[in-house]
């Protein structure tokens, strides 16, 4: 237990449980400048915060060496952020959502969290609960309000290097309930999940200490989002149609290579071995595909089959659909890169919004018709890969 390690869900640094520090909770105790906390959040000069108590044990409660009051506020020794109360008890999970700029990450995270709280929670007997107040506020003001209240698109995410606000992830506990032999509806597993809204240009393999890179190589699963409107072949086909095209950024095949490079380098995985982290490769914005393909021959546009269990047949049919599309779109390089670097990968197709904002005739920034489709599929696949949900 003493040497057991954990990964901080905020800064993604690995530490030992016994290295956890405590922050005094007594409002009348002394304060001191907190360099680590302020540095992580980019606050200058350093904020004065309550006294920090160091320990060398895995206790959950500690007496303050200044005021003698008990504290239960355990903090990460690296970024000094308060840790979830479950830290060290269950496995910590970071699922990394990555993709090129404008591939749809922010909108995806916004809709996925809502989906997990509502439909998935009901179907799979799970509860998604924010771990801290900052997560609640951030989700509401930077994500939920735009899409679900105002029906507007979310403003562009700034790079984590230039904007410290995006450096702190939103952290949730996902409680998975189920029936055991003796008890109905008991909590079977709790996983801590961090959602970190990265900017695609942060994927730089040379910057090993960056939060974005730690987020990737310490993750237990990756959701790689690919914008079909950034695939050369599709762009050419839709050019004639009345569809607003985003700028073209990094090629998806190139992103896979970079991600694999970051993981290999930091987890010391030799080139002759494949990476074990499962990677879900998902095409976003499939609401635009009816313009370029005959939708009736694809299962992609039927409702998701994962209802209370992971439906393997449904997942296989989507995997095949995407493979077929990739072949048509000259996606050989992407397929090759995936196969040569990853042991476990799956293909998915989804749309967070269900309609294309900014098409001629719609008001700028407005979502014409909000209709999320198959948004949770890649996430459920990752849960299934870790045997956290049932498969049929
Ligand atoms: N058609 C369509 N467009 C989307 C969807 N999700 C996002 N977009 C568009 O893609 C743009 C970039 O999305 P965003 O989530 O900001 O990308 P990020 O840079 O990866 O975070 C948005 O402004 C939307 O106009 C979707 O589900 N369908
Ligand atoms: Mg973004
Ligand atoms: Zn104290
Ligand atoms: Zn930390």
CSV table of C-alpha atoms and ligand atoms in Angstrom, one decimal:
chain,number,residue,atom,x,y,z
A,1,UNK,CA,0.0,0.0,0.0
A,2,UNK,CA,2.7,2.5,1.0
A,3,UNK,CA,4.4,2.3,-2.4
A,4,UNK,CA,1.2,2.2,-4.3
A,5,UNK,CA,1.1,4.9,-6.9
A,6,UNK,CA,-1.6,7.1,-8.3
A,7,UNK,CA,-2.0,9.5,-11.2
A,8,UNK,CA,-3.2,13.0,-10.3
A,9,UNK,CA,-6.5,13.5,-12.3
A,10,UNK,CA,-5.5,17.2,-12.6
A,11,UNK,CA,-1.9,17.4,-13.6
A,12,UNK,CA,-1.5,13.7,-14.6
A,13,UNK,CA,1.8,13.4,-12.7
A,14,UNK,CA,2.4,10.0,-11.0
A,15,UNK,CA,3.2,10.0,-7.3
A,16,UNK,CA,3.2,7.5,-4.5
A,17,UNK,CA,0.2,7.5,-2.0
A,18,UNK,CA,2.6,8.2,0.9
A,19,UNK,CA,3.7,11.4,-0.9
A,20,UNK,CA,0.3,12.9,-0.7
A,21,UNK,CA,0.2,16.2,1.3
A,22,UNK,CA,-2.6,17.7,3.4
A,23,UNK,CA,-3.9,21.3,3.4
A,24,UNK,CA,-5.0,22.5,6.8
A,25,UNK,CA,-8.8,23.1,6.8
A,26,UNK,CA,-8.9,25.4,9.9
A,27,UNK,CA,-9.8,28.9,8.7
A,28,UNK,CA,-7.8,30.5,11.5
A,29,UNK,CA,-4.6,28.6,10.8
A,30,UNK,CA,-1.6,30.3,9.1
A,31,UNK,CA,-1.4,31.0,5.3
A,32,UNK,CA,1.6,30.9,3.1
A,33,UNK,CA,2.3,31.5,-0.6
A,34,UNK,CA,1.6,28.3,-2.6
A,35,UNK,CA,4.1,28.2,-5.4
A,36,UNK,CA,3.1,24.8,-6.8
A,37,UNK,CA,-0.6,25.5,-6.9
A,38,UNK,CA,-0.1,28.9,-8.5
A,39,UNK,CA,2.4,27.7,-11.0
A,40,UNK,CA,0.1,25.0,-12.2
A,41,UNK,CA,-2.7,27.5,-12.7
A,42,UNK,CA,-0.4,30.2,-14.1
A,43,UNK,CA,-1.2,32.6,-11.3
A,44,UNK,CA,1.5,35.3,-10.6
A,45,UNK,CA,2.4,36.3,-7.9
A,46,UNK,CA,1.7,33.1,-5.9
A,47,UNK,CA,-1.6,33.0,-4.0
A,48,UNK,CA,-1.5,32.8,-0.3
A,49,UNK,CA,-3.2,29.6,0.8
A,50,UNK,CA,-3.7,27.6,4.0
A,51,UNK,CA,-0.7,25.8,5.5
A,52,UNK,CA,0.4,22.5,3.9
A,53,UNK,CA,1.3,19.5,6.1
A,54,UNK,CA,3.7,17.0,4.8
A,55,UNK,CA,3.5,13.3,5.8
A,56,UNK,CA,5.1,10.1,4.9
A,57,UNK,CA,2.1,7.8,5.4
A,58,UNK,CA,-1.0,6.9,3.6
A,59,UNK,CA,-3.4,8.2,6.3
A,60,UNK,CA,-6.6,9.8,5.3
A,61,UNK,CA,-6.6,12.3,8.1
A,62,UNK,CA,-3.7,14.2,9.6
A,63,UNK,CA,-3.2,16.7,12.5
A,64,UNK,CA,-1.9,20.1,11.4
A,65,UNK,CA,1.6,20.7,12.8
A,66,UNK,CA,0.7,24.4,13.3
A,67,UNK,CA,-2.8,24.4,14.8
A,68,UNK,CA,-3.3,20.8,15.8
A,69,UNK,CA,-6.7,20.5,14.0
A,70,UNK,CA,-7.5,17.5,11.9
A,71,UNK,CA,-7.4,17.8,8.1
A,72,UNK,CA,-8.9,15.5,5.5
A,73,UNK,CA,-8.0,17.7,2.5
A,74,UNK,CA,-5.5,15.5,0.7
A,75,UNK,CA,-3.6,17.3,-2.1
A,76,UNK,CA,-1.4,16.3,-5.0
A,77,UNK,CA,2.3,16.8,-4.1
A,78,UNK,CA,3.0,18.1,-7.6
A,79,UNK,CA,0.2,20.6,-8.4
A,80,UNK,CA,-1.3,21.0,-4.9
A,81,UNK,CA,-4.9,20.5,-6.1
A,82,UNK,CA,-7.3,18.7,-3.7
A,83,UNK,CA,-7.6,15.1,-4.7
A,84,UNK,CA,-10.9,13.1,-5.0
A,85,UNK,CA,-11.7,11.3,-1.7
A,86,UNK,CA,-11.6,8.0,-3.6
A,87,UNK,CA,-8.0,8.4,-4.6
A,88,UNK,CA,-5.9,5.3,-4.1
A,89,UNK,CA,-9.0,3.2,-3.4
A,90,UNK,CA,-10.0,2.4,-6.9
A,91,UNK,CA,-8.2,2.5,-10.2
A,92,UNK,CA,-7.8,6.0,-11.7
A,93,UNK,CA,-8.8,6.3,-15.2
A,94,UNK,CA,-8.0,9.0,-17.6
A,95,UNK,CA,-9.6,8.8,-21.0
A,96,UNK,CA,-7.9,11.2,-23.3
A,97,UNK,CA,-9.9,12.9,-26.0
A,98,UNK,CA,-7.6,14.1,-28.7
A,99,UNK,CA,-7.8,15.3,-32.3
A,100,UNK,CA,-6.6,18.0,-34.7
A,101,UNK,CA,-7.8,21.5,-34.3
A,102,UNK,CA,-11.5,22.0,-35.0
A,103,UNK,CA,-12.1,18.2,-35.1
A,104,UNK,CA,-14.9,18.7,-32.7
A,105,UNK,CA,-13.3,17.9,-29.3
A,106,UNK,CA,-15.0,20.6,-27.2
A,107,UNK,CA,-18.4,19.9,-28.6
A,108,UNK,CA,-17.9,16.2,-28.2
A,109,UNK,CA,-16.9,16.5,-24.5
A,110,UNK,CA,-19.8,18.9,-23.9
A,111,UNK,CA,-22.3,16.4,-25.3
A,112,UNK,CA,-20.7,13.3,-24.0
A,113,UNK,CA,-20.8,14.5,-20.4
A,114,UNK,CA,-24.5,15.3,-20.7
A,115,UNK,CA,-25.1,11.9,-22.4
A,116,UNK,CA,-23.3,10.1,-19.6
A,117,UNK,CA,-25.3,11.9,-16.9
A,118,UNK,CA,-28.6,11.3,-18.6
A,119,UNK,CA,-29.1,8.4,-21.1
A,120,UNK,CA,-26.1,6.3,-20.3
A,121,UNK,CA,-26.7,6.7,-16.5
A,122,UNK,CA,-30.2,5.3,-16.9
A,123,UNK,CA,-29.3,2.5,-19.3
A,124,UNK,CA,-26.1,1.3,-17.6
A,125,UNK,CA,-26.8,2.1,-14.0
A,126,UNK,CA,-24.0,4.6,-13.7
A,127,UNK,CA,-23.7,8.0,-12.0
A,128,UNK,CA,-21.4,10.6,-13.2
A,129,UNK,CA,-20.6,13.1,-10.4
A,130,UNK,CA,-18.2,16.1,-10.6
A,131,UNK,CA,-15.4,15.8,-8.1
A,132,UNK,CA,-15.0,19.5,-7.4
A,133,UNK,CA,-16.9,22.7,-7.7
A,134,UNK,CA,-14.6,24.1,-10.3
A,135,UNK,CA,-15.7,21.2,-12.6
A,136,UNK,CA,-19.4,21.9,-12.1
A,137,UNK,CA,-18.9,25.6,-12.9
A,138,UNK,CA,-16.6,25.1,-15.8
A,139,UNK,CA,-18.9,22.5,-17.4
A,140,UNK,CA,-21.9,24.7,-17.0
A,141,UNK,CA,-20.4,28.0,-18.2
A,142,UNK,CA,-17.9,26.8,-20.8
A,143,UNK,CA,-19.8,23.9,-22.3
A,144,UNK,CA,-23.4,23.1,-21.3
A,145,UNK,CA,-24.8,26.6,-21.5
A,146,UNK,CA,-23.7,27.2,-25.1
A,147,UNK,CA,-25.0,24.0,-26.5
A,148,UNK,CA,-28.0,23.1,-24.4
A,149,UNK,CA,-29.3,26.4,-23.2
A,150,UNK,CA,-28.4,28.8,-26.0
A,151,UNK,CA,-28.1,26.2,-28.8
A,152,UNK,CA,-24.9,27.9,-29.9
A,153,UNK,CA,-21.5,26.6,-30.8
A,154,UNK,CA,-18.7,26.8,-28.3
A,155,UNK,CA,-15.9,29.3,-29.0
A,156,UNK,CA,-12.6,27.9,-30.1
A,157,UNK,CA,-10.3,26.3,-27.4
A,158,UNK,CA,-7.0,28.1,-26.9
A,159,UNK,CA,-3.8,26.2,-26.6
A,160,UNK,CA,-3.1,24.9,-23.0
A,161,UNK,CA,0.3,26.7,-23.3
A,162,UNK,CA,-1.3,30.1,-23.8
A,163,UNK,CA,-4.4,29.7,-21.8
A,164,UNK,CA,-4.1,28.3,-18.2
A,165,UNK,CA,-7.8,28.0,-17.8
A,166,UNK,CA,-7.9,25.0,-20.1
A,167,UNK,CA,-4.9,23.4,-18.2
A,168,UNK,CA,-7.2,22.2,-15.5
A,169,UNK,CA,-9.3,19.3,-16.5
A,170,UNK,CA,-12.9,18.6,-15.5
A,171,UNK,CA,-12.8,15.6,-13.1
A,172,UNK,CA,-15.7,13.2,-12.5
A,173,UNK,CA,-16.3,10.0,-10.6
A,174,UNK,CA,-18.2,7.5,-12.5
A,175,UNK,CA,-20.0,5.1,-10.2
A,176,UNK,CA,-21.0,1.8,-11.7
A,177,UNK,CA,-23.8,0.0,-9.9
A,178,UNK,CA,-24.9,-3.5,-10.3
A,179,UNK,CA,-26.4,-6.5,-8.4
A,180,UNK,CA,-24.2,-8.7,-6.4
A,181,UNK,CA,-25.0,-12.1,-5.0
A,182,UNK,CA,-26.3,-10.6,-1.7
A,183,UNK,CA,-27.2,-7.0,-2.5
A,184,UNK,CA,-29.2,-5.3,-5.2
A,185,UNK,CA,-27.9,-2.1,-6.8
A,186,UNK,CA,-24.6,-1.9,-5.0
A,187,UNK,CA,-21.7,0.2,-6.2
A,188,UNK,CA,-19.3,-2.2,-8.0
A,189,UNK,CA,-16.7,0.2,-9.2
A,190,UNK,CA,-15.8,3.8,-9.1
A,191,UNK,CA,-13.5,5.3,-11.7
A,192,UNK,CA,-12.2,8.8,-11.7
A,193,UNK,CA,-12.3,10.3,-15.2
A,194,UNK,CA,-10.6,13.4,-16.3
A,195,UNK,CA,-11.8,15.3,-19.4
A,196,UNK,CA,-9.1,17.6,-20.6
A,197,UNK,CA,-10.1,19.8,-23.5
A,198,UNK,CA,-6.8,20.0,-25.4
A,199,UNK,CA,-6.0,22.0,-28.5
A,200,UNK,CA,-4.7,19.9,-31.3
A,201,UNK,CA,-1.6,21.9,-31.8
A,202,UNK,CA,-0.4,20.9,-28.3
A,203,UNK,CA,0.4,17.5,-29.6
A,204,UNK,CA,4.1,18.0,-29.8
A,205,UNK,CA,6.2,14.9,-29.0
A,206,UNK,CA,9.2,17.0,-28.0
A,207,UNK,CA,7.4,18.7,-25.1
A,208,UNK,CA,7.4,15.7,-22.8
A,209,UNK,CA,6.6,17.5,-19.6
A,210,UNK,CA,3.5,19.2,-21.0
A,211,UNK,CA,0.2,18.4,-19.3
A,212,UNK,CA,-1.2,17.4,-22.7
A,213,UNK,CA,1.5,14.8,-23.2
A,214,UNK,CA,1.2,13.4,-19.7
A,215,UNK,CA,-2.5,13.2,-20.2
A,216,UNK,CA,-1.9,11.0,-23.2
A,217,UNK,CA,0.8,8.6,-22.0
A,218,UNK,CA,-0.8,8.1,-18.6
A,219,UNK,CA,-4.3,7.5,-20.1
A,220,UNK,CA,-6.1,4.2,-19.9
A,221,UNK,CA,-7.9,4.8,-23.1
A,222,UNK,CA,-7.8,7.3,-26.0
A,223,UNK,CA,-10.7,8.7,-28.1
A,224,UNK,CA,-9.2,10.1,-31.3
A,225,UNK,CA,-11.6,12.4,-33.1
A,226,UNK,CA,-11.3,12.8,-36.8
A,227,UNK,CA,-13.2,15.4,-38.7
A,228,UNK,CA,-14.4,14.0,-42.0
A,229,UNK,CA,-14.5,17.5,-43.4
A,230,UNK,CA,-10.7,17.6,-43.0
A,231,UNK,CA,-10.1,14.4,-45.0
A,232,UNK,CA,-8.9,15.5,-48.4
A,233,UNK,CA,-11.1,13.3,-50.5
A,234,UNK,CA,-14.3,14.3,-48.7
A,235,UNK,CA,-13.5,17.9,-49.0
A,236,UNK,CA,-13.2,17.6,-52.7
A,237,UNK,CA,-16.5,15.9,-52.9
A,238,UNK,CA,-18.4,18.3,-50.7
A,239,UNK,CA,-16.8,21.4,-52.2
A,240,UNK,CA,-19.6,21.8,-54.7
A,241,UNK,CA,-22.3,21.4,-52.1
A,242,UNK,CA,-23.6,24.0,-49.8
A,243,UNK,CA,-21.5,23.0,-46.8
A,244,UNK,CA,-19.3,25.3,-44.8
A,245,UNK,CA,-15.8,23.8,-44.7
A,246,UNK,CA,-13.4,24.3,-41.8
A,247,UNK,CA,-9.7,25.1,-42.4
A,248,UNK,CA,-7.6,21.9,-42.9
A,249,UNK,CA,-5.2,21.1,-40.1
A,250,UNK,CA,-3.1,18.1,-39.2
A,251,UNK,CA,-3.7,14.9,-41.1
A,252,UNK,CA,-5.3,12.2,-39.0
A,253,UNK,CA,-2.6,9.6,-39.9
A,254,UNK,CA,0.0,12.1,-38.8
A,255,UNK,CA,-1.8,12.5,-35.4
A,256,UNK,CA,-1.8,8.8,-34.8
A,257,UNK,CA,2.0,8.7,-35.4
A,258,UNK,CA,2.6,11.6,-33.0
A,259,UNK,CA,0.4,10.1,-30.3
A,260,UNK,CA,2.1,6.7,-30.6
A,261,UNK,CA,5.5,8.5,-30.5
A,262,UNK,CA,4.6,10.3,-27.2
A,263,UNK,CA,3.4,7.0,-25.6
A,264,UNK,CA,6.4,5.0,-26.8
A,265,UNK,CA,8.9,7.5,-25.6
A,266,UNK,CA,7.5,8.0,-22.1
A,267,UNK,CA,6.4,4.5,-21.4
A,268,UNK,CA,9.6,3.0,-22.9
A,269,UNK,CA,7.8,0.8,-25.4
A,270,UNK,CA,10.2,-0.5,-28.0
A,271,UNK,CA,9.3,-0.2,-31.7
A,272,UNK,CA,8.9,-4.0,-32.0
A,273,UNK,CA,6.1,-4.0,-29.5
A,274,UNK,CA,2.6,-2.6,-29.9
A,275,UNK,CA,0.9,-0.2,-27.5
A,276,UNK,CA,-1.7,-1.7,-25.2
A,277,UNK,CA,-3.7,1.4,-24.5
A,278,UNK,CA,-7.0,1.0,-26.4
A,279,UNK,CA,-7.7,3.7,-29.0
A,280,UNK,CA,-11.1,4.5,-30.3
A,281,UNK,CA,-10.9,6.2,-33.6
A,282,UNK,CA,-14.1,8.2,-34.2
A,283,UNK,CA,-15.3,10.2,-37.1
A,284,UNK,CA,-17.1,13.2,-35.8
A,285,UNK,CA,-19.7,15.4,-37.6
A,286,UNK,CA,-21.2,12.4,-39.5
A,287,UNK,CA,-24.3,14.6,-40.0
A,288,UNK,CA,-22.5,15.9,-43.1
A,289,UNK,CA,-22.0,12.5,-44.7
A,290,UNK,CA,-25.4,12.1,-46.3
A,291,UNK,CA,-24.2,14.7,-48.8
A,292,UNK,CA,-21.4,12.4,-50.0
A,293,UNK,CA,-22.6,8.8,-49.4
A,294,UNK,CA,-25.7,6.7,-49.7
A,295,UNK,CA,-26.6,6.4,-46.0
A,296,UNK,CA,-29.0,3.5,-46.4
A,297,UNK,CA,-26.1,1.0,-46.9
A,298,UNK,CA,-24.5,1.9,-43.6
A,299,UNK,CA,-25.4,1.1,-40.0
A,300,UNK,CA,-23.8,4.3,-38.9
A,301,UNK,CA,-27.1,6.2,-39.1
A,302,UNK,CA,-29.2,3.7,-37.1
A,303,UNK,CA,-29.6,4.2,-33.4
A,304,UNK,CA,-26.8,2.9,-31.2
A,305,UNK,CA,-27.3,-0.7,-30.0
A,306,UNK,CA,-25.5,-0.3,-26.7
A,307,UNK,CA,-28.4,-0.4,-24.3
A,308,UNK,CA,-27.4,-1.6,-20.8
A,309,UNK,CA,-24.7,-3.7,-22.2
A,310,UNK,CA,-22.0,-3.4,-24.9
A,311,UNK,CA,-23.5,-4.8,-28.1
A,312,UNK,CA,-20.6,-6.4,-29.9
A,313,UNK,CA,-22.6,-7.0,-33.1
A,314,UNK,CA,-23.5,-3.4,-33.3
A,315,UNK,CA,-19.9,-2.3,-32.7
A,316,UNK,CA,-18.6,-4.7,-35.4
A,317,UNK,CA,-21.0,-3.3,-38.0
A,318,UNK,CA,-19.9,0.2,-37.3
A,319,UNK,CA,-16.3,-0.8,-37.4
A,320,UNK,CA,-16.9,-2.3,-40.8
A,321,UNK,CA,-18.8,0.8,-42.0
A,322,UNK,CA,-15.8,3.0,-41.2
A,323,UNK,CA,-13.3,0.7,-42.7
A,324,UNK,CA,-15.3,0.7,-45.9
A,325,UNK,CA,-15.4,4.5,-45.8
A,326,UNK,CA,-11.7,4.8,-45.1
A,327,UNK,CA,-10.9,2.6,-48.1
A,328,UNK,CA,-12.9,4.9,-50.3
A,329,UNK,CA,-11.2,7.9,-48.8
A,330,UNK,CA,-7.7,6.8,-49.3
A,331,UNK,CA,-7.4,6.0,-45.6
A,332,UNK,CA,-4.8,3.3,-46.1
A,333,UNK,CA,-2.1,5.3,-44.3
A,334,UNK,CA,-4.3,5.8,-41.3
A,335,UNK,CA,-5.1,2.1,-41.1
A,336,UNK,CA,-1.5,1.1,-41.5
A,337,UNK,CA,-0.3,3.5,-38.7
A,338,UNK,CA,-3.0,2.2,-36.4
A,339,UNK,CA,-2.2,-1.4,-37.0
A,340,UNK,CA,1.5,-1.0,-36.6
A,341,UNK,CA,1.3,0.9,-33.3
A,342,UNK,CA,-1.8,-0.2,-31.4
A,343,UNK,CA,-2.9,-3.6,-30.2
A,344,UNK,CA,-6.5,-2.6,-29.6
A,345,UNK,CA,-8.4,-0.2,-31.8
A,346,UNK,CA,-11.9,0.3,-32.9
A,347,UNK,CA,-13.7,2.6,-35.4
A,348,UNK,CA,-16.7,4.7,-34.6
A,349,UNK,CA,-18.8,7.4,-36.2
A,350,UNK,CA,-20.8,10.0,-34.3
A,351,UNK,CA,-22.2,13.5,-34.4
A,352,UNK,CA,-22.3,15.6,-31.3
A,353,UNK,CA,-24.6,18.2,-32.8
A,354,UNK,CA,-26.5,16.3,-35.5
A,355,UNK,CA,-26.4,19.2,-37.8
A,356,UNK,CA,-23.8,21.5,-39.4
A,357,UNK,CA,-23.6,25.0,-37.9
A,358,UNK,CA,-22.7,27.7,-40.3
A,359,UNK,CA,-24.3,26.3,-43.4
A,360,UNK,CA,-25.6,29.0,-45.7
A,361,UNK,CA,-29.0,30.1,-44.4
A,362,UNK,CA,-28.3,29.4,-40.7
A,363,UNK,CA,-27.4,32.2,-38.3
A,364,UNK,CA,-23.6,32.2,-37.5
A,365,UNK,CA,-22.8,30.3,-34.3
A,366,UNK,CA,-26.3,28.8,-34.0
A,367,UNK,CA,-26.8,25.0,-34.0
A,368,UNK,CA,-29.6,24.4,-36.5
A,369,UNK,CA,-31.0,21.3,-34.9
A,370,UNK,CA,-29.4,19.6,-31.9
A,371,UNK,CA,-29.6,15.9,-32.4
A,372,UNK,CA,-26.6,14.0,-30.9
A,373,UNK,CA,-26.1,10.5,-32.4
A,374,UNK,CA,-23.8,7.6,-31.2
A,375,UNK,CA,-21.8,10.0,-29.0
A,376,UNK,CA,-21.2,7.5,-26.1
A,377,UNK,CA,-20.2,4.6,-28.4
A,378,UNK,CA,-16.4,5.1,-28.2
A,379,UNK,CA,-16.6,5.8,-24.4
A,380,UNK,CA,-18.6,2.6,-23.8
A,381,UNK,CA,-16.1,0.6,-25.9
A,382,UNK,CA,-13.3,1.9,-23.6
A,383,UNK,CA,-15.3,0.8,-20.5
A,384,UNK,CA,-15.9,-2.5,-22.2
A,385,UNK,CA,-12.1,-2.9,-22.9
A,386,UNK,CA,-11.5,-2.5,-19.2
A,387,UNK,CA,-14.3,-4.9,-18.4
A,388,UNK,CA,-16.2,-2.2,-16.5
A,389,UNK,CA,-19.5,-3.0,-18.4
A,390,UNK,CA,-21.0,-6.2,-19.7
A,391,UNK,CA,-20.7,-7.3,-23.3
A,392,UNK,CA,-23.2,-9.4,-25.3
B,1,LIG,N1,-21.6,19.4,-38.6
B,1,LIG,C1,-21.1,19.3,-37.4
B,1,LIG,N2,-20.2,20.3,-37.0
B,1,LIG,C2,-19.7,20.2,-35.7
B,1,LIG,C3,-20.0,19.2,-34.8
B,1,LIG,N3,-19.3,19.4,-33.7
B,1,LIG,C4,-18.5,20.5,-33.9
B,1,LIG,N4,-18.8,21.0,-35.1
B,1,LIG,C5,-18.2,22.2,-35.8
B,1,LIG,O1,-16.8,22.1,-35.7
B,1,LIG,C6,-16.2,23.3,-35.1
B,1,LIG,C7,-15.0,22.9,-34.3
B,1,LIG,O2,-15.5,22.2,-33.2
B,1,LIG,P1,-14.7,22.2,-31.8
B,1,LIG,O3,-15.5,21.3,-30.9
B,1,LIG,O4,-14.6,23.6,-31.3
B,1,LIG,O5,-13.3,21.6,-32.2
B,1,LIG,P2,-12.0,21.4,-31.3
B,1,LIG,O6,-11.0,22.5,-31.8
B,1,LIG,O7,-11.5,20.1,-31.6
B,1,LIG,O8,-12.3,21.6,-29.9
B,1,LIG,C8,-17.4,23.9,-34.3
B,1,LIG,O9,-17.3,25.3,-34.3
B,1,LIG,C9,-18.6,23.4,-35.1
B,1,LIG,O10,-19.0,24.4,-36.0
B,1,LIG,C10,-21.0,18.2,-35.2
B,1,LIG,O11,-21.3,17.3,-34.5
B,1,LIG,N5,-21.5,18.3,-36.5
B,2,LIG,MG1,-11.7,22.8,-28.5
B,3,LIG,ZN1,-3.5,24.3,10.7
B,4,LIG,ZN1,-1.5,17.1,-9.5
